[in-house]
Amino acid sequence: METSASRPVVARVPMVFAVAVFVVAVDQVTKYWAESVLPGRAPIPVLGEFLQLRLLYNPGAAFSIGAGSTWIFTIITAVAVVVLIWFAVKPAPRVQSVALSLLLGGAVTHLLDRLFREPGFARGHVVDFIDYNGWFVGNVADIALFCGAVLLLIPALFGGDQAKKASD
């Protein structure tokens, strides 16, 4: 017999993985586009200098921190993917499920970059091409990771239990 507690889990898991796969697909397609169009070009303004397109390869974490430790980031990202999958299949409010799916998609696509891009297995560089006014350069996966993190924080900061009840 299906209970009201189990029904959302069964319905939610395919949604979580569908959103994650969508994030991976969009991120990888846009990286392919960036690598085919942007090499050797000056930054392309989208919103003046505030938002530009320019191709970079990031061997480190956010803001290229730890550029010499790419293999460590590969391991950390692989662990994060496993942990996110574990949380994604557990009962959770809808907002949390969407947040986890965005985080999972972003983590998987960064893991794919680390595993399969140059300079080699588990040392690959992440393709970045969206320049935010020179503050940092990111990609679609970074946008998904940011949105997922914000979605996890909003209920905790603004309403906790009330936000959880409203999103169930």
PDB file of C-alpha atoms in Angstrom:
ATOM      1  CA  MET A   1       0.000   0.000   0.000  1.00  0.00           C
ATOM      2  CA  GLU A   2       1.315   3.418  -0.940  1.00  0.00           C
ATOM      3  CA  THR A   3       1.352   5.962   1.864  1.00  0.00           C
ATOM      4  CA  SER A   4       1.297   9.707   1.532  1.00  0.00           C
ATOM      5  CA  ALA A   5       4.889   9.755   2.825  1.00  0.00           C
ATOM      6  CA  SER A   6       6.170   7.360   0.114  1.00  0.00           C
ATOM      7  CA  ARG A   7       4.292   8.878  -2.813  1.00  0.00           C
ATOM      8  CA  PRO A   8       6.333  12.110  -2.950  1.00  0.00           C
ATOM      9  CA  VAL A   9       9.595  10.135  -2.808  1.00  0.00           C
ATOM     10  CA  VAL A  10       8.619   7.964  -5.775  1.00  0.00           C
ATOM     11  CA  ALA A  11       7.445  10.978  -7.773  1.00  0.00           C
ATOM     12  CA  ARG A  12      10.365  13.169  -6.727  1.00  0.00           C
ATOM     13  CA  VAL A  13      13.316  10.908  -7.602  1.00  0.00           C
ATOM     14  CA  PRO A  14      12.728  10.937 -11.392  1.00  0.00           C
ATOM     15  CA  MET A  15      12.270  14.730 -11.257  1.00  0.00           C
ATOM     16  CA  VAL A  16      15.532  15.151  -9.330  1.00  0.00           C
ATOM     17  CA  PHE A  17      17.482  13.069 -11.829  1.00  0.00           C
ATOM     18  CA  ALA A  18      15.739  14.675 -14.830  1.00  0.00           C
ATOM     19  CA  VAL A  19      16.705  18.166 -13.652  1.00  0.00           C
ATOM     20  CA  ALA A  20      20.264  17.013 -12.920  1.00  0.00           C
ATOM     21  CA  VAL A  21      20.580  15.439 -16.395  1.00  0.00           C
ATOM     22  CA  PHE A  22      19.178  18.633 -17.946  1.00  0.00           C
ATOM     23  CA  VAL A  23      21.811  20.726 -16.123  1.00  0.00           C
ATOM     24  CA  VAL A  24      24.576  18.374 -17.298  1.00  0.00           C
ATOM     25  CA  ALA A  25      23.322  18.455 -20.892  1.00  0.00           C
ATOM     26  CA  VAL A  26      22.959  22.247 -21.082  1.00  0.00           C
ATOM     27  CA  ASP A  27      26.323  22.774 -19.400  1.00  0.00           C
ATOM     28  CA  GLN A  28      28.184  20.360 -21.680  1.00  0.00           C
ATOM     29  CA  VAL A  29      26.513  21.703 -24.841  1.00  0.00           C
ATOM     30  CA  THR A  30      27.372  25.297 -23.909  1.00  0.00           C
ATOM     31  CA  LYS A  31      30.972  24.292 -23.117  1.00  0.00           C
ATOM     32  CA  TYR A  32      31.220  22.572 -26.505  1.00  0.00           C
ATOM     33  CA  TRP A  33      29.877  25.760 -28.108  1.00  0.00           C
ATOM     34  CA  ALA A  34      32.337  27.938 -26.159  1.00  0.00           C
ATOM     35  CA  GLU A  35      35.288  25.752 -27.157  1.00  0.00           C
ATOM     36  CA  SER A  36      34.269  25.860 -30.807  1.00  0.00           C
ATOM     37  CA  VAL A  37      33.542  29.610 -31.029  1.00  0.00           C
ATOM     38  CA  LEU A  38      35.584  31.481 -28.408  1.00  0.00           C
ATOM     39  CA  PRO A  39      39.251  30.347 -28.700  1.00  0.00           C
ATOM     40  CA  GLY A  40      41.591  33.126 -29.804  1.00  0.00           C
ATOM     41  CA  ARG A  41      38.882  35.785 -29.642  1.00  0.00           C
ATOM     42  CA  ALA A  42      38.699  38.923 -27.598  1.00  0.00           C
ATOM     43  CA  PRO A  43      35.956  38.885 -24.947  1.00  0.00           C
ATOM     44  CA  ILE A  44      32.507  39.198 -26.511  1.00  0.00           C
ATOM     45  CA  PRO A  45      30.352  41.743 -24.657  1.00  0.00           C
ATOM     46  CA  VAL A  46      26.851  40.536 -23.782  1.00  0.00           C
ATOM     47  CA  LEU A  47      25.955  43.350 -21.356  1.00  0.00           C
ATOM     48  CA  GLY A  48      28.845  45.695 -21.970  1.00  0.00           C
ATOM     49  CA  GLU A  49      31.793  44.854 -19.736  1.00  0.00           C
ATOM     50  CA  PHE A  50      29.481  43.621 -16.972  1.00  0.00           C
ATOM     51  CA  LEU A  51      28.812  40.294 -18.713  1.00  0.00           C
ATOM     52  CA  GLN A  52      31.142  38.958 -21.398  1.00  0.00           C
ATOM     53  CA  LEU A  53      31.979  35.665 -23.038  1.00  0.00           C
ATOM     54  CA  ARG A  54      35.606  34.547 -22.946  1.00  0.00           C
ATOM     55  CA  LEU A  55      37.104  31.088 -22.785  1.00  0.00           C
ATOM     56  CA  LEU A  56      39.198  29.967 -19.813  1.00  0.00           C
ATOM     57  CA  TYR A  57      40.238  26.591 -18.464  1.00  0.00           C
ATOM     58  CA  ASN A  58      40.097  26.350 -14.675  1.00  0.00           C
ATOM     59  CA  PRO A  59      42.370  23.748 -13.066  1.00  0.00           C
ATOM     60  CA  GLY A  60      41.299  24.697  -9.523  1.00  0.00           C
ATOM     61  CA  ALA A  61      38.161  25.325  -7.532  1.00  0.00           C
ATOM     62  CA  ALA A  62      36.156  28.543  -7.475  1.00  0.00           C
ATOM     63  CA  PHE A  63      38.285  31.532  -8.495  1.00  0.00           C
ATOM     64  CA  SER A  64      41.028  29.052  -9.579  1.00  0.00           C
ATOM     65  CA  ILE A  65      41.946  28.374  -5.951  1.00  0.00           C
ATOM     66  CA  GLY A  66      44.203  25.330  -5.625  1.00  0.00           C
ATOM     67  CA  ALA A  67      45.145  25.146  -9.288  1.00  0.00           C
ATOM     68  CA  GLY A  68      47.902  22.634  -8.524  1.00  0.00           C
ATOM     69  CA  SER A  69      45.543  20.246  -6.727  1.00  0.00           C
ATOM     70  CA  THR A  70      43.130  19.277  -9.499  1.00  0.00           C
ATOM     71  CA  TRP A  71      43.131  15.593  -8.518  1.00  0.00           C
ATOM     72  CA  ILE A  72      41.991  16.537  -4.982  1.00  0.00           C
ATOM     73  CA  PHE A  73      39.047  18.455  -6.425  1.00  0.00           C
ATOM     74  CA  THR A  74      38.198  15.415  -8.532  1.00  0.00           C
ATOM     75  CA  ILE A  75      37.972  13.262  -5.399  1.00  0.00           C
ATOM     76  CA  ILE A  76      35.996  15.901  -3.479  1.00  0.00           C
ATOM     77  CA  THR A  77      33.575  16.306  -6.387  1.00  0.00           C
ATOM     78  CA  ALA A  78      33.085  12.533  -6.690  1.00  0.00           C
ATOM     79  CA  VAL A  79      32.290  12.325  -2.972  1.00  0.00           C
ATOM     80  CA  ALA A  80      29.909  15.275  -3.302  1.00  0.00           C
ATOM     81  CA  VAL A  81      28.063  13.531  -6.150  1.00  0.00           C
ATOM     82  CA  VAL A  82      27.596  10.393  -4.027  1.00  0.00           C
ATOM     83  CA  VAL A  83      26.393  12.430  -1.022  1.00  0.00           C
ATOM     84  CA  LEU A  84      23.993  14.454  -3.188  1.00  0.00           C
ATOM     85  CA  ILE A  85      22.514  11.279  -4.680  1.00  0.00           C
ATOM     86  CA  TRP A  86      22.079   9.886  -1.155  1.00  0.00           C
ATOM     87  CA  PHE A  87      20.213  13.038  -0.053  1.00  0.00           C
ATOM     88  CA  ALA A  88      18.248  13.254  -3.319  1.00  0.00           C
ATOM     89  CA  VAL A  89      16.515   9.914  -2.754  1.00  0.00           C
ATOM     90  CA  LYS A  90      15.488  10.758   0.813  1.00  0.00           C
ATOM     91  CA  PRO A  91      12.124  12.366   1.642  1.00  0.00           C
ATOM     92  CA  ALA A  92      12.423  16.146   1.454  1.00  0.00           C
ATOM     93  CA  PRO A  93      10.321  19.224   0.709  1.00  0.00           C
ATOM     94  CA  ARG A  94       9.934  20.077  -2.975  1.00  0.00           C
ATOM     95  CA  VAL A  95      12.189  23.146  -2.759  1.00  0.00           C
ATOM     96  CA  GLN A  96      14.953  21.064  -1.209  1.00  0.00           C
ATOM     97  CA  SER A  97      14.549  18.422  -3.921  1.00  0.00           C
ATOM     98  CA  VAL A  98      14.923  21.037  -6.666  1.00  0.00           C
ATOM     99  CA  ALA A  99      17.952  22.489  -4.887  1.00  0.00           C
ATOM    100  CA  LEU A 100      19.557  19.049  -4.614  1.00  0.00           C
ATOM    101  CA  SER A 101      18.890  18.341  -8.284  1.00  0.00           C
ATOM    102  CA  LEU A 102      20.614  21.592  -9.310  1.00  0.00           C
ATOM    103  CA  LEU A 103      23.562  20.844  -7.023  1.00  0.00           C
ATOM    104  CA  LEU A 104      23.768  17.277  -8.337  1.00  0.00           C
ATOM    105  CA  GLY A 105      23.726  18.400 -11.973  1.00  0.00           C
ATOM    106  CA  GLY A 106      26.413  21.008 -11.361  1.00  0.00           C
ATOM    107  CA  ALA A 107      28.606  18.581  -9.430  1.00  0.00           C
ATOM    108  CA  VAL A 108      28.260  15.810 -12.035  1.00  0.00           C
ATOM    109  CA  THR A 109      29.176  18.061 -14.933  1.00  0.00           C
ATOM    110  CA  HIS A 110      32.226  19.426 -13.079  1.00  0.00           C
ATOM    111  CA  LEU A 111      33.221  15.848 -12.261  1.00  0.00           C
ATOM    112  CA  LEU A 112      32.954  14.949 -15.960  1.00  0.00           C
ATOM    113  CA  ASP A 113      35.251  17.870 -16.798  1.00  0.00           C
ATOM    114  CA  ARG A 114      37.758  16.779 -14.152  1.00  0.00           C
ATOM    115  CA  LEU A 115      37.721  13.175 -15.343  1.00  0.00           C
ATOM    116  CA  PHE A 116      37.701  13.555 -19.120  1.00  0.00           C
ATOM    117  CA  ARG A 117      39.098  16.923 -20.189  1.00  0.00           C
ATOM    118  CA  GLU A 118      42.706  17.897 -20.818  1.00  0.00           C
ATOM    119  CA  PRO A 119      45.325  17.604 -19.454  1.00  0.00           C
ATOM    120  CA  GLY A 120      44.266  14.092 -18.439  1.00  0.00           C
ATOM    121  CA  PHE A 121      42.137  11.728 -16.387  1.00  0.00           C
ATOM    122  CA  ALA A 122      41.243  13.132 -12.932  1.00  0.00           C
ATOM    123  CA  ARG A 123      43.310  16.247 -13.718  1.00  0.00           C
ATOM    124  CA  GLY A 124      41.006  17.858 -16.268  1.00  0.00           C
ATOM    125  CA  HIS A 125      40.295  21.548 -16.295  1.00  0.00           C
ATOM    126  CA  VAL A 126      36.771  22.936 -16.072  1.00  0.00           C
ATOM    127  CA  VAL A 127      35.699  25.000 -19.086  1.00  0.00           C
ATOM    128  CA  ASP A 128      34.605  28.502 -18.018  1.00  0.00           C
ATOM    129  CA  PHE A 129      33.306  31.128 -20.412  1.00  0.00           C
ATOM    130  CA  ILE A 130      30.850  33.520 -18.695  1.00  0.00           C
ATOM    131  CA  ASP A 131      32.836  36.506 -17.389  1.00  0.00           C
ATOM    132  CA  TYR A 132      31.072  38.480 -14.674  1.00  0.00           C
ATOM    133  CA  ASN A 133      32.703  41.912 -14.890  1.00  0.00           C
ATOM    134  CA  GLY A 134      36.142  40.452 -14.243  1.00  0.00           C
ATOM    135  CA  TRP A 135      35.109  39.211 -10.758  1.00  0.00           C
ATOM    136  CA  PHE A 136      35.084  35.596 -11.884  1.00  0.00           C
ATOM    137  CA  VAL A 137      34.494  33.465 -14.962  1.00  0.00           C
ATOM    138  CA  GLY A 138      32.041  30.574 -14.731  1.00  0.00           C
ATOM    139  CA  ASN A 139      29.733  28.308 -16.686  1.00  0.00           C
ATOM    140  CA  VAL A 140      26.181  26.940 -16.628  1.00  0.00           C
ATOM    141  CA  ALA A 141      27.068  24.383 -13.933  1.00  0.00           C
ATOM    142  CA  ASP A 142      28.216  27.218 -11.673  1.00  0.00           C
ATOM    143  CA  ILE A 143      24.869  28.947 -12.151  1.00  0.00           C
ATOM    144  CA  ALA A 144      23.062  25.719 -11.210  1.00  0.00           C
ATOM    145  CA  LEU A 145      25.293  25.260  -8.153  1.00  0.00           C
ATOM    146  CA  PHE A 146      24.659  28.835  -7.022  1.00  0.00           C
ATOM    147  CA  CYS A 147      20.885  28.556  -7.519  1.00  0.00           C
ATOM    148  CA  GLY A 148      20.801  25.207  -5.712  1.00  0.00           C
ATOM    149  CA  ALA A 149      22.712  26.627  -2.749  1.00  0.00           C
ATOM    150  CA  VAL A 150      20.409  29.650  -2.570  1.00  0.00           C
ATOM    151  CA  LEU A 151      17.328  27.401  -2.698  1.00  0.00           C
ATOM    152  CA  LEU A 152      18.694  25.396   0.235  1.00  0.00           C
ATOM    153  CA  LEU A 153      19.356  28.554   2.252  1.00  0.00           C
ATOM    154  CA  ILE A 154      16.096  30.446   1.663  1.00  0.00           C
ATOM    155  CA  PRO A 155      13.863  28.172   3.786  1.00  0.00           C
ATOM    156  CA  ALA A 156      16.483  28.064   6.526  1.00  0.00           C
ATOM    157  CA  LEU A 157      16.787  31.851   6.594  1.00  0.00           C
ATOM    158  CA  PHE A 158      13.171  32.841   5.966  1.00  0.00           C
ATOM    159  CA  GLY A 159      10.656  30.609   7.592  1.00  0.00           C
ATOM    160  CA  GLY A 160      12.119  27.177   8.300  1.00  0.00           C
ATOM    161  CA  ASP A 161       9.105  25.050   9.302  1.00  0.00           C
ATOM    162  CA  GLN A 162       6.530  27.246   7.530  1.00  0.00           C
ATOM    163  CA  ALA A 163       8.502  27.112   4.267  1.00  0.00           C
ATOM    164  CA  LYS A 164       8.840  23.337   4.621  1.00  0.00           C
ATOM    165  CA  LYS A 165       5.089  22.855   5.129  1.00  0.00           C
ATOM    166  CA  ALA A 166       4.239  25.141   2.194  1.00  0.00           C
ATOM    167  CA  SER A 167       6.570  23.311  -0.178  1.00  0.00           C
ATOM    168  CA  ASP A 168       5.380  19.764   0.662  1.00  0.00           C
TER     169      ASP A 168
END
